[in-house]
Structures are given as structure tokens and as C-alpha cells.
Short mmCIF file of N, CA and C in Angstrom, two decimals:
data_model
loop_
_atom_site.label_atom_id
_atom_site.label_comp_id
_atom_site.label_asym_id
_atom_site.label_seq_id
_atom_site.Cartn_x
_atom_site.Cartn_y
_atom_site.Cartn_z
N PRO A 26 33.07 18.37 2.58
CA PRO A 26 34.51 18.33 2.79
C PRO A 26 35.08 17.03 2.25
N SER A 27 36.31 17.13 1.73
CA SER A 27 36.94 15.92 1.20
C SER A 27 37.82 15.30 2.28
N HIS A 28 37.97 13.98 2.21
CA HIS A 28 38.77 13.26 3.17
C HIS A 28 39.81 12.45 2.41
N ASP A 29 41.00 12.33 2.96
CA ASP A 29 42.09 11.58 2.34
C ASP A 29 41.84 10.09 2.52
N ILE A 30 41.77 9.39 1.42
CA ILE A 30 41.57 7.94 1.50
C ILE A 30 42.85 7.20 1.11
N GLY A 31 43.95 7.93 1.14
CA GLY A 31 45.23 7.33 0.79
C GLY A 31 45.57 6.11 1.63
N GLY A 32 45.28 6.18 2.93
CA GLY A 32 45.56 5.05 3.83
C GLY A 32 44.78 3.82 3.43
N ILE A 33 43.57 4.01 3.00
CA ILE A 33 42.76 2.87 2.56
C ILE A 33 43.32 2.30 1.27
N GLN A 34 43.73 3.19 0.35
CA GLN A 34 44.31 2.72 -0.90
C GLN A 34 45.58 1.91 -0.64
N ASP A 35 46.42 2.38 0.27
CA ASP A 35 47.64 1.66 0.60
C ASP A 35 47.34 0.28 1.17
N GLU A 36 46.33 0.22 2.03
CA GLU A 36 45.97 -1.05 2.67
C GLU A 36 45.51 -2.07 1.65
N PHE A 37 44.77 -1.61 0.63
CA PHE A 37 44.25 -2.53 -0.37
C PHE A 37 45.15 -2.60 -1.61
N GLU A 38 46.25 -1.90 -1.60
CA GLU A 38 47.25 -1.90 -2.67
C GLU A 38 46.63 -1.61 -4.03
N GLY A 39 46.02 -0.48 -4.16
CA GLY A 39 45.45 -0.11 -5.45
C GLY A 39 44.29 0.84 -5.29
N ASP A 40 43.58 1.03 -6.39
CA ASP A 40 42.44 1.93 -6.38
C ASP A 40 41.28 1.34 -5.58
N VAL A 41 40.57 2.22 -4.95
CA VAL A 41 39.43 1.82 -4.14
C VAL A 41 38.23 2.65 -4.56
N ASP A 42 37.09 1.98 -4.83
CA ASP A 42 35.86 2.70 -5.11
C ASP A 42 35.17 3.00 -3.79
N VAL A 43 34.73 4.25 -3.63
CA VAL A 43 34.07 4.66 -2.41
C VAL A 43 32.71 5.24 -2.76
N SER A 44 31.70 4.78 -2.05
CA SER A 44 30.36 5.34 -2.21
C SER A 44 29.98 6.05 -0.92
N ILE A 45 29.40 7.22 -1.07
CA ILE A 45 28.98 7.99 0.09
C ILE A 45 27.48 8.22 -0.02
N TYR A 46 26.78 7.92 1.04
CA TYR A 46 25.34 8.14 1.11
C TYR A 46 25.10 9.24 2.12
N VAL A 47 24.48 10.31 1.70
CA VAL A 47 24.17 11.42 2.59
C VAL A 47 22.68 11.35 2.90
N LYS A 48 22.38 11.20 4.19
CA LYS A 48 21.00 11.09 4.63
C LYS A 48 20.62 12.34 5.41
N LYS A 49 19.52 12.93 5.03
CA LYS A 49 19.04 14.10 5.74
C LYS A 49 18.43 13.64 7.05
N LYS A 50 18.79 14.33 8.11
CA LYS A 50 18.28 13.99 9.43
C LYS A 50 16.81 14.38 9.53
N ALA A 51 16.00 13.47 10.04
CA ALA A 51 14.57 13.75 10.22
C ALA A 51 14.41 14.74 11.38
N PRO A 52 13.46 15.64 11.28
CA PRO A 52 13.26 16.59 12.38
C PRO A 52 12.83 15.87 13.65
N LYS A 53 13.33 16.35 14.78
CA LYS A 53 13.02 15.73 16.06
C LYS A 53 11.66 16.15 16.59
N GLN A 54 11.23 17.35 16.27
CA GLN A 54 9.95 17.84 16.76
C GLN A 54 8.84 17.44 15.80
N SER A 55 7.84 16.76 16.31
CA SER A 55 6.68 16.46 15.49
C SER A 55 5.70 17.61 15.64
N ASN A 56 4.83 17.76 14.66
CA ASN A 56 3.91 18.89 14.72
C ASN A 56 2.49 18.43 15.05
N TYR A 57 2.37 17.42 15.88
CA TYR A 57 1.05 17.00 16.32
C TYR A 57 1.07 16.63 17.80
N VAL A 58 -0.12 16.64 18.37
CA VAL A 58 -0.32 16.29 19.77
C VAL A 58 -1.44 15.25 19.80
N MET A 59 -1.27 14.20 20.63
CA MET A 59 -2.35 13.23 20.81
C MET A 59 -3.43 13.89 21.67
N PHE A 60 -4.64 13.83 21.21
CA PHE A 60 -5.77 14.53 21.84
C PHE A 60 -6.76 13.46 22.30
N TYR A 61 -7.07 13.44 23.59
CA TYR A 61 -7.96 12.42 24.14
C TYR A 61 -9.40 12.91 24.07
N GLN A 62 -10.17 12.29 23.18
CA GLN A 62 -11.49 12.77 22.82
C GLN A 62 -12.47 12.80 24.00
N ALA A 63 -12.58 11.71 24.75
CA ALA A 63 -13.57 11.65 25.83
C ALA A 63 -13.30 12.73 26.88
N VAL A 64 -12.02 12.92 27.21
CA VAL A 64 -11.65 13.94 28.20
C VAL A 64 -12.01 15.33 27.68
N ASN A 65 -11.67 15.59 26.44
CA ASN A 65 -11.90 16.92 25.89
C ASN A 65 -13.38 17.19 25.63
N LEU A 66 -14.17 16.17 25.38
CA LEU A 66 -15.61 16.35 25.26
C LEU A 66 -16.17 16.85 26.60
N GLU A 67 -15.66 16.30 27.70
CA GLU A 67 -16.10 16.76 29.02
C GLU A 67 -15.60 18.17 29.30
N LEU A 68 -14.37 18.46 28.89
CA LEU A 68 -13.81 19.79 29.15
C LEU A 68 -14.58 20.90 28.45
N VAL A 69 -15.01 20.67 27.21
CA VAL A 69 -15.73 21.73 26.51
C VAL A 69 -17.08 22.01 27.17
N LYS A 70 -17.56 21.07 27.97
CA LYS A 70 -18.83 21.28 28.68
C LYS A 70 -18.63 22.11 29.95
N ILE A 71 -17.44 22.06 30.56
CA ILE A 71 -17.25 22.76 31.83
C ILE A 71 -16.37 24.00 31.75
N LEU A 72 -15.49 24.08 30.76
CA LEU A 72 -14.60 25.24 30.67
C LEU A 72 -15.32 26.43 30.04
N LYS A 73 -14.93 27.61 30.49
CA LYS A 73 -15.42 28.85 29.88
C LYS A 73 -14.72 29.02 28.53
N PRO A 74 -15.27 29.86 27.65
CA PRO A 74 -14.65 30.04 26.33
C PRO A 74 -13.17 30.45 26.39
N ASN A 75 -12.80 31.37 27.30
CA ASN A 75 -11.39 31.76 27.40
C ASN A 75 -10.51 30.59 27.83
N GLY A 76 -11.02 29.75 28.73
CA GLY A 76 -10.27 28.57 29.16
C GLY A 76 -10.03 27.64 27.99
N CYS A 77 -11.05 27.43 27.17
CA CYS A 77 -10.90 26.58 25.98
C CYS A 77 -9.88 27.17 25.00
N LYS A 78 -9.99 28.47 24.80
CA LYS A 78 -9.09 29.15 23.85
C LYS A 78 -7.63 29.07 24.32
N VAL A 79 -7.41 29.34 25.59
CA VAL A 79 -6.03 29.30 26.11
C VAL A 79 -5.51 27.86 26.11
N LEU A 80 -6.36 26.89 26.44
CA LEU A 80 -5.93 25.49 26.39
C LEU A 80 -5.53 25.09 24.98
N LEU A 81 -6.33 25.45 24.01
CA LEU A 81 -5.99 25.14 22.62
C LEU A 81 -4.68 25.82 22.21
N TYR A 82 -4.49 27.05 22.66
CA TYR A 82 -3.24 27.75 22.40
C TYR A 82 -2.06 27.00 23.03
N LEU A 83 -2.20 26.61 24.31
CA LEU A 83 -1.12 25.89 24.99
C LEU A 83 -0.80 24.58 24.29
N MET A 84 -1.84 23.89 23.83
CA MET A 84 -1.62 22.64 23.08
C MET A 84 -0.83 22.91 21.81
N SER A 85 -1.09 24.05 21.16
CA SER A 85 -0.38 24.37 19.92
C SER A 85 1.08 24.73 20.18
N LYS A 86 1.41 25.08 21.42
CA LYS A 86 2.78 25.45 21.78
C LYS A 86 3.50 24.35 22.57
N THR A 87 2.87 23.21 22.73
CA THR A 87 3.42 22.14 23.55
C THR A 87 4.67 21.54 22.93
N ASN A 88 5.68 21.35 23.77
CA ASN A 88 6.89 20.62 23.39
C ASN A 88 6.77 19.20 23.90
N TYR A 89 7.78 18.38 23.60
CA TYR A 89 7.75 17.00 24.06
C TYR A 89 7.56 16.93 25.58
N ASP A 90 6.86 15.90 26.01
CA ASP A 90 6.55 15.62 27.41
C ASP A 90 5.65 16.70 28.02
N ASN A 91 4.89 17.38 27.17
CA ASN A 91 3.86 18.33 27.56
C ASN A 91 4.36 19.61 28.23
N TYR A 92 5.60 19.92 28.04
CA TYR A 92 6.17 21.17 28.55
C TYR A 92 5.77 22.31 27.63
N VAL A 93 5.27 23.40 28.22
CA VAL A 93 4.90 24.59 27.44
C VAL A 93 5.68 25.77 28.02
N GLY A 94 6.60 26.28 27.28
CA GLY A 94 7.47 27.35 27.76
C GLY A 94 7.05 28.73 27.31
N VAL A 95 5.79 29.10 27.52
CA VAL A 95 5.34 30.45 27.22
C VAL A 95 4.80 31.08 28.49
N ASN A 96 4.95 32.39 28.58
CA ASN A 96 4.42 33.07 29.76
C ASN A 96 3.09 33.74 29.44
N GLN A 97 2.44 34.26 30.46
CA GLN A 97 1.11 34.84 30.28
C GLN A 97 1.12 36.06 29.37
N GLU A 98 2.17 36.84 29.44
CA GLU A 98 2.26 38.01 28.56
C GLU A 98 2.29 37.59 27.09
N THR A 99 3.04 36.56 26.79
CA THR A 99 3.11 36.05 25.41
C THR A 99 1.75 35.53 24.97
N ILE A 100 1.08 34.79 25.86
CA ILE A 100 -0.26 34.27 25.55
C ILE A 100 -1.20 35.44 25.23
N GLN A 101 -1.16 36.46 26.07
CA GLN A 101 -2.00 37.63 25.88
C GLN A 101 -1.75 38.28 24.52
N GLU A 102 -0.47 38.49 24.20
CA GLU A 102 -0.11 39.13 22.93
C GLU A 102 -0.55 38.30 21.74
N GLU A 103 -0.23 37.00 21.77
CA GLU A 103 -0.51 36.16 20.61
C GLU A 103 -1.99 35.89 20.40
N LEU A 104 -2.77 35.94 21.48
CA LEU A 104 -4.21 35.73 21.34
C LEU A 104 -4.98 37.04 21.16
N GLY A 105 -4.27 38.16 21.26
CA GLY A 105 -4.89 39.46 21.01
C GLY A 105 -5.78 39.96 22.14
N TYR A 106 -5.54 39.49 23.36
CA TYR A 106 -6.30 40.00 24.49
C TYR A 106 -5.77 41.38 24.86
N LYS A 107 -6.69 42.29 25.16
CA LYS A 107 -6.29 43.65 25.54
C LYS A 107 -5.85 43.74 26.99
N GLN A 108 -6.44 42.93 27.85
CA GLN A 108 -6.15 42.95 29.28
C GLN A 108 -5.57 41.60 29.72
N PRO A 109 -4.62 41.61 30.64
CA PRO A 109 -4.06 40.35 31.13
C PRO A 109 -5.08 39.52 31.92
N LYS A 110 -6.15 40.15 32.40
CA LYS A 110 -7.15 39.48 33.24
C LYS A 110 -7.74 38.24 32.54
N SER A 111 -7.97 38.33 31.24
CA SER A 111 -8.55 37.19 30.51
C SER A 111 -7.65 35.97 30.57
N VAL A 112 -6.35 36.17 30.40
CA VAL A 112 -5.40 35.07 30.44
C VAL A 112 -5.23 34.56 31.87
N VAL A 113 -5.15 35.49 32.81
CA VAL A 113 -4.98 35.11 34.23
C VAL A 113 -6.15 34.23 34.67
N GLU A 114 -7.36 34.61 34.33
CA GLU A 114 -8.54 33.83 34.71
C GLU A 114 -8.58 32.48 34.00
N ALA A 115 -8.20 32.43 32.74
CA ALA A 115 -8.17 31.17 31.99
C ALA A 115 -7.15 30.20 32.60
N ILE A 116 -5.97 30.72 32.91
CA ILE A 116 -4.93 29.89 33.52
C ILE A 116 -5.41 29.38 34.89
N LYS A 117 -6.04 30.26 35.64
CA LYS A 117 -6.58 29.86 36.95
C LYS A 117 -7.61 28.74 36.80
N GLU A 118 -8.49 28.86 35.82
CA GLU A 118 -9.51 27.84 35.59
C GLU A 118 -8.86 26.51 35.17
N LEU A 119 -7.89 26.57 34.28
CA LEU A 119 -7.21 25.35 33.83
C LEU A 119 -6.46 24.68 34.98
N ARG A 120 -5.87 25.47 35.85
CA ARG A 120 -5.20 24.92 37.03
C ARG A 120 -6.21 24.32 38.00
N GLN A 121 -7.33 25.00 38.18
CA GLN A 121 -8.38 24.54 39.10
C GLN A 121 -8.87 23.14 38.70
N TYR A 122 -8.99 22.88 37.41
CA TYR A 122 -9.46 21.59 36.93
C TYR A 122 -8.32 20.60 36.66
N ASN A 123 -7.11 20.96 37.06
CA ASN A 123 -5.92 20.12 36.88
C ASN A 123 -5.62 19.81 35.41
N ILE A 124 -5.98 20.72 34.54
CA ILE A 124 -5.68 20.54 33.12
C ILE A 124 -4.23 20.94 32.86
N ILE A 125 -3.78 21.95 33.58
CA ILE A 125 -2.37 22.34 33.50
C ILE A 125 -1.79 22.44 34.90
N VAL A 126 -0.50 22.29 34.97
CA VAL A 126 0.26 22.52 36.19
C VAL A 126 1.23 23.63 35.86
N SER A 127 1.29 24.65 36.71
CA SER A 127 2.26 25.71 36.49
C SER A 127 3.33 25.61 37.56
N MET A 128 4.55 25.89 37.14
CA MET A 128 5.71 25.83 38.04
C MET A 128 6.62 27.00 37.74
N PRO A 129 7.36 27.47 38.74
CA PRO A 129 8.33 28.54 38.46
C PRO A 129 9.38 28.06 37.46
N ASP A 130 9.70 28.90 36.52
CA ASP A 130 10.74 28.60 35.54
C ASP A 130 12.06 28.45 36.29
N LEU A 131 12.83 27.43 35.97
CA LEU A 131 14.11 27.20 36.66
C LEU A 131 15.12 28.31 36.38
N ILE A 132 15.01 28.94 35.22
CA ILE A 132 15.97 29.99 34.84
C ILE A 132 15.51 31.36 35.32
N ASP A 133 14.23 31.66 35.16
CA ASP A 133 13.69 32.96 35.53
C ASP A 133 12.53 32.76 36.51
N LYS A 134 12.79 32.91 37.79
CA LYS A 134 11.81 32.65 38.85
C LYS A 134 10.61 33.60 38.80
N ARG A 135 10.70 34.68 38.03
CA ARG A 135 9.60 35.64 37.94
C ARG A 135 8.47 35.14 37.05
N ARG A 136 8.72 34.11 36.28
CA ARG A 136 7.70 33.61 35.36
C ARG A 136 7.42 32.13 35.62
N ASN A 137 6.29 31.69 35.16
CA ASN A 137 5.92 30.28 35.27
C ASN A 137 6.03 29.59 33.92
N VAL A 138 6.25 28.30 33.97
CA VAL A 138 6.13 27.44 32.79
C VAL A 138 5.00 26.48 33.08
N TYR A 139 4.48 25.87 32.05
CA TYR A 139 3.29 25.04 32.20
C TYR A 139 3.55 23.63 31.67
N PHE A 140 2.83 22.70 32.26
CA PHE A 140 2.77 21.33 31.78
C PHE A 140 1.30 20.98 31.63
N ILE A 141 0.95 20.38 30.50
CA ILE A 141 -0.43 19.97 30.28
C ILE A 141 -0.62 18.57 30.84
N ASN A 142 -1.74 18.35 31.50
CA ASN A 142 -2.07 17.06 32.08
C ASN A 142 -2.05 15.99 30.98
N PRO A 143 -1.29 14.92 31.17
CA PRO A 143 -1.20 13.89 30.12
C PRO A 143 -2.48 13.11 29.91
N TYR A 144 -3.49 13.29 30.77
CA TYR A 144 -4.80 12.68 30.50
C TYR A 144 -5.60 13.50 29.49
N GLN A 145 -5.21 14.77 29.31
CA GLN A 145 -5.92 15.64 28.37
C GLN A 145 -5.34 15.52 26.96
N SER A 146 -4.02 15.59 26.87
CA SER A 146 -3.33 15.45 25.58
C SER A 146 -1.89 15.07 25.88
N TRP A 147 -1.17 14.65 24.85
CA TRP A 147 0.23 14.25 25.05
C TRP A 147 1.01 14.48 23.78
N LYS A 148 2.21 15.01 23.94
CA LYS A 148 3.16 15.13 22.83
C LYS A 148 4.41 14.38 23.23
N GLY A 149 4.68 13.31 22.54
CA GLY A 149 5.85 12.50 22.83
C GLY A 149 5.53 11.02 22.67
N LYS A 150 6.43 10.21 23.13
CA LYS A 150 6.27 8.76 23.01
C LYS A 150 5.29 8.25 24.06
N VAL A 151 4.50 7.26 23.68
CA VAL A 151 3.48 6.70 24.56
C VAL A 151 4.12 6.11 25.82
N ALA A 152 5.24 5.42 25.66
CA ALA A 152 5.92 4.83 26.82
C ALA A 152 6.34 5.91 27.82
N LYS A 153 6.78 7.04 27.33
CA LYS A 153 7.16 8.14 28.21
C LYS A 153 5.94 8.70 28.93
N ARG A 154 4.81 8.76 28.25
CA ARG A 154 3.58 9.23 28.88
C ARG A 154 3.18 8.33 30.04
N ILE A 155 3.23 7.04 29.83
CA ILE A 155 2.88 6.09 30.88
C ILE A 155 3.82 6.27 32.08
N GLU A 156 5.10 6.46 31.80
CA GLU A 156 6.08 6.69 32.87
C GLU A 156 5.78 7.99 33.63
N VAL A 157 5.46 9.05 32.92
CA VAL A 157 5.14 10.34 33.54
C VAL A 157 3.89 10.22 34.41
N VAL A 158 2.88 9.54 33.92
CA VAL A 158 1.64 9.36 34.68
C VAL A 158 1.91 8.61 35.98
N LYS A 159 2.69 7.54 35.89
CA LYS A 159 3.01 6.76 37.10
C LYS A 159 3.77 7.60 38.12
N LYS A 160 4.77 8.34 37.66
CA LYS A 160 5.56 9.18 38.57
C LYS A 160 4.71 10.29 39.17
N ALA A 161 3.91 10.95 38.32
CA ALA A 161 3.11 12.08 38.77
C ALA A 161 2.08 11.67 39.81
N ASN A 162 1.52 10.51 39.66
CA ASN A 162 0.51 10.05 40.62
C ASN A 162 1.12 9.78 41.99
N ASN A 163 2.43 9.66 42.07
CA ASN A 163 3.11 9.43 43.35
C ASN A 163 3.62 10.72 43.99
N LEU A 164 3.47 11.86 43.32
CA LEU A 164 3.99 13.14 43.83
C LEU A 164 2.85 14.02 44.32
N ASP A 165 3.06 14.65 45.47
CA ASP A 165 2.03 15.52 46.04
C ASP A 165 1.77 16.77 45.19
N TRP A 166 2.81 17.30 44.55
CA TRP A 166 2.68 18.58 43.87
C TRP A 166 1.99 18.47 42.51
N MET A 167 1.79 17.27 42.04
CA MET A 167 1.18 17.14 40.71
C MET A 167 0.09 16.08 40.72
N GLN A 168 -1.08 16.47 41.08
CA GLN A 168 -2.22 15.55 41.06
C GLN A 168 -2.83 15.59 39.66
N LEU A 169 -3.06 14.43 39.09
CA LEU A 169 -3.60 14.36 37.74
C LEU A 169 -5.11 14.14 37.70
N GLU A 170 -5.73 14.11 38.86
CA GLU A 170 -7.17 13.86 38.89
C GLU A 170 -7.91 14.96 38.14
N LEU A 171 -8.81 14.53 37.29
CA LEU A 171 -9.63 15.46 36.54
C LEU A 171 -10.98 15.62 37.24
N PRO A 172 -11.72 16.66 36.91
CA PRO A 172 -12.99 16.93 37.61
C PRO A 172 -14.12 15.96 37.23
N PHE A 173 -13.81 14.96 36.48
CA PHE A 173 -14.79 13.94 36.11
C PHE A 173 -14.06 12.61 36.06
N THR A 174 -14.77 11.54 35.93
CA THR A 174 -14.14 10.22 36.11
C THR A 174 -13.56 9.61 34.85
N ASP A 175 -13.89 10.10 33.68
CA ASP A 175 -13.44 9.47 32.46
C ASP A 175 -12.01 9.89 32.10
N LYS A 176 -11.05 9.02 32.37
CA LYS A 176 -9.66 9.26 32.01
C LYS A 176 -9.22 8.14 31.07
N THR A 177 -8.39 8.46 30.14
CA THR A 177 -7.90 7.46 29.19
C THR A 177 -6.39 7.34 29.38
N ILE A 178 -5.92 6.11 29.55
CA ILE A 178 -4.47 5.91 29.66
C ILE A 178 -3.95 5.34 28.37
#
């Protein structure tokens, strides 16, 4: 769109050279997740194959601050499971080991949304992760303790 620069010309009493720089906005979503190796080495030893598969899927769908807005039906469809039981059991296992926390969706109470434990992986700024860990450790509903002692902050 063009803009009238007549007012500027009047102020400077004559012709004015104008340069315009158009900068493309960088995308806000990054396409990577920080993956904590020591924690995940322990997880592959204790999780069942479906638990590992669903965890990797959830990591691939993670938004900033480890929010994952997919439901079990979507997980089932996208992973090609024929029965919901495989996903239900994987989610149960991940919750049992505190790898994910599930909460009722604020908009649709019939479904859950998930948050991945920030000791396992993190998508977002490191300072925000530290803040989330500190807050979460003070809340009863979100215990971040993992089934083994090796945690990386």
C-alpha cells in the first residue's frame, strides 16, 4: 500500500528521499525439541514399545512449554493403531512414570490435553523451563519426579 508523504515534504520544504526496508517475520514455532539424553536412555529401558512410540509421537506434536493438544483418538489414527487400547495403555504407562501429565481440556471437558515432563524434553526458552520446573515442584497436581534419580536441569 502507498502512503502520502506530502506532510513530510512540506515539513522539509522540498523533495524527500524515502527508503523502505521490508523484513520477513521469522516463524515463531521452532521445529525442534530439546531432548535430555540421560533421562531418555533410562526411559527406553523401562518403557514398553507402545509407550516409547506414543512418547516420540507426543514429542513430535509438542508446542511451546511442552503443551500437546492432541487427543487419544488422533494419536490412534495417526499411528495406525486398530484398537484404542494400545494408546490408552501407553498413555497410562507414561502417566505412571510421570513422563506426561494429562489434564481436562479447558474448552472441551470430554477430552484431555497433555504436558510432557520438562525433565524428559523441552520446547521453548530455557529460562521458561526453569520457571515451570520451580512452579511445578510446588504444586500437588504435578509431580515431576521420575522413576529413577538421574534428572537434568
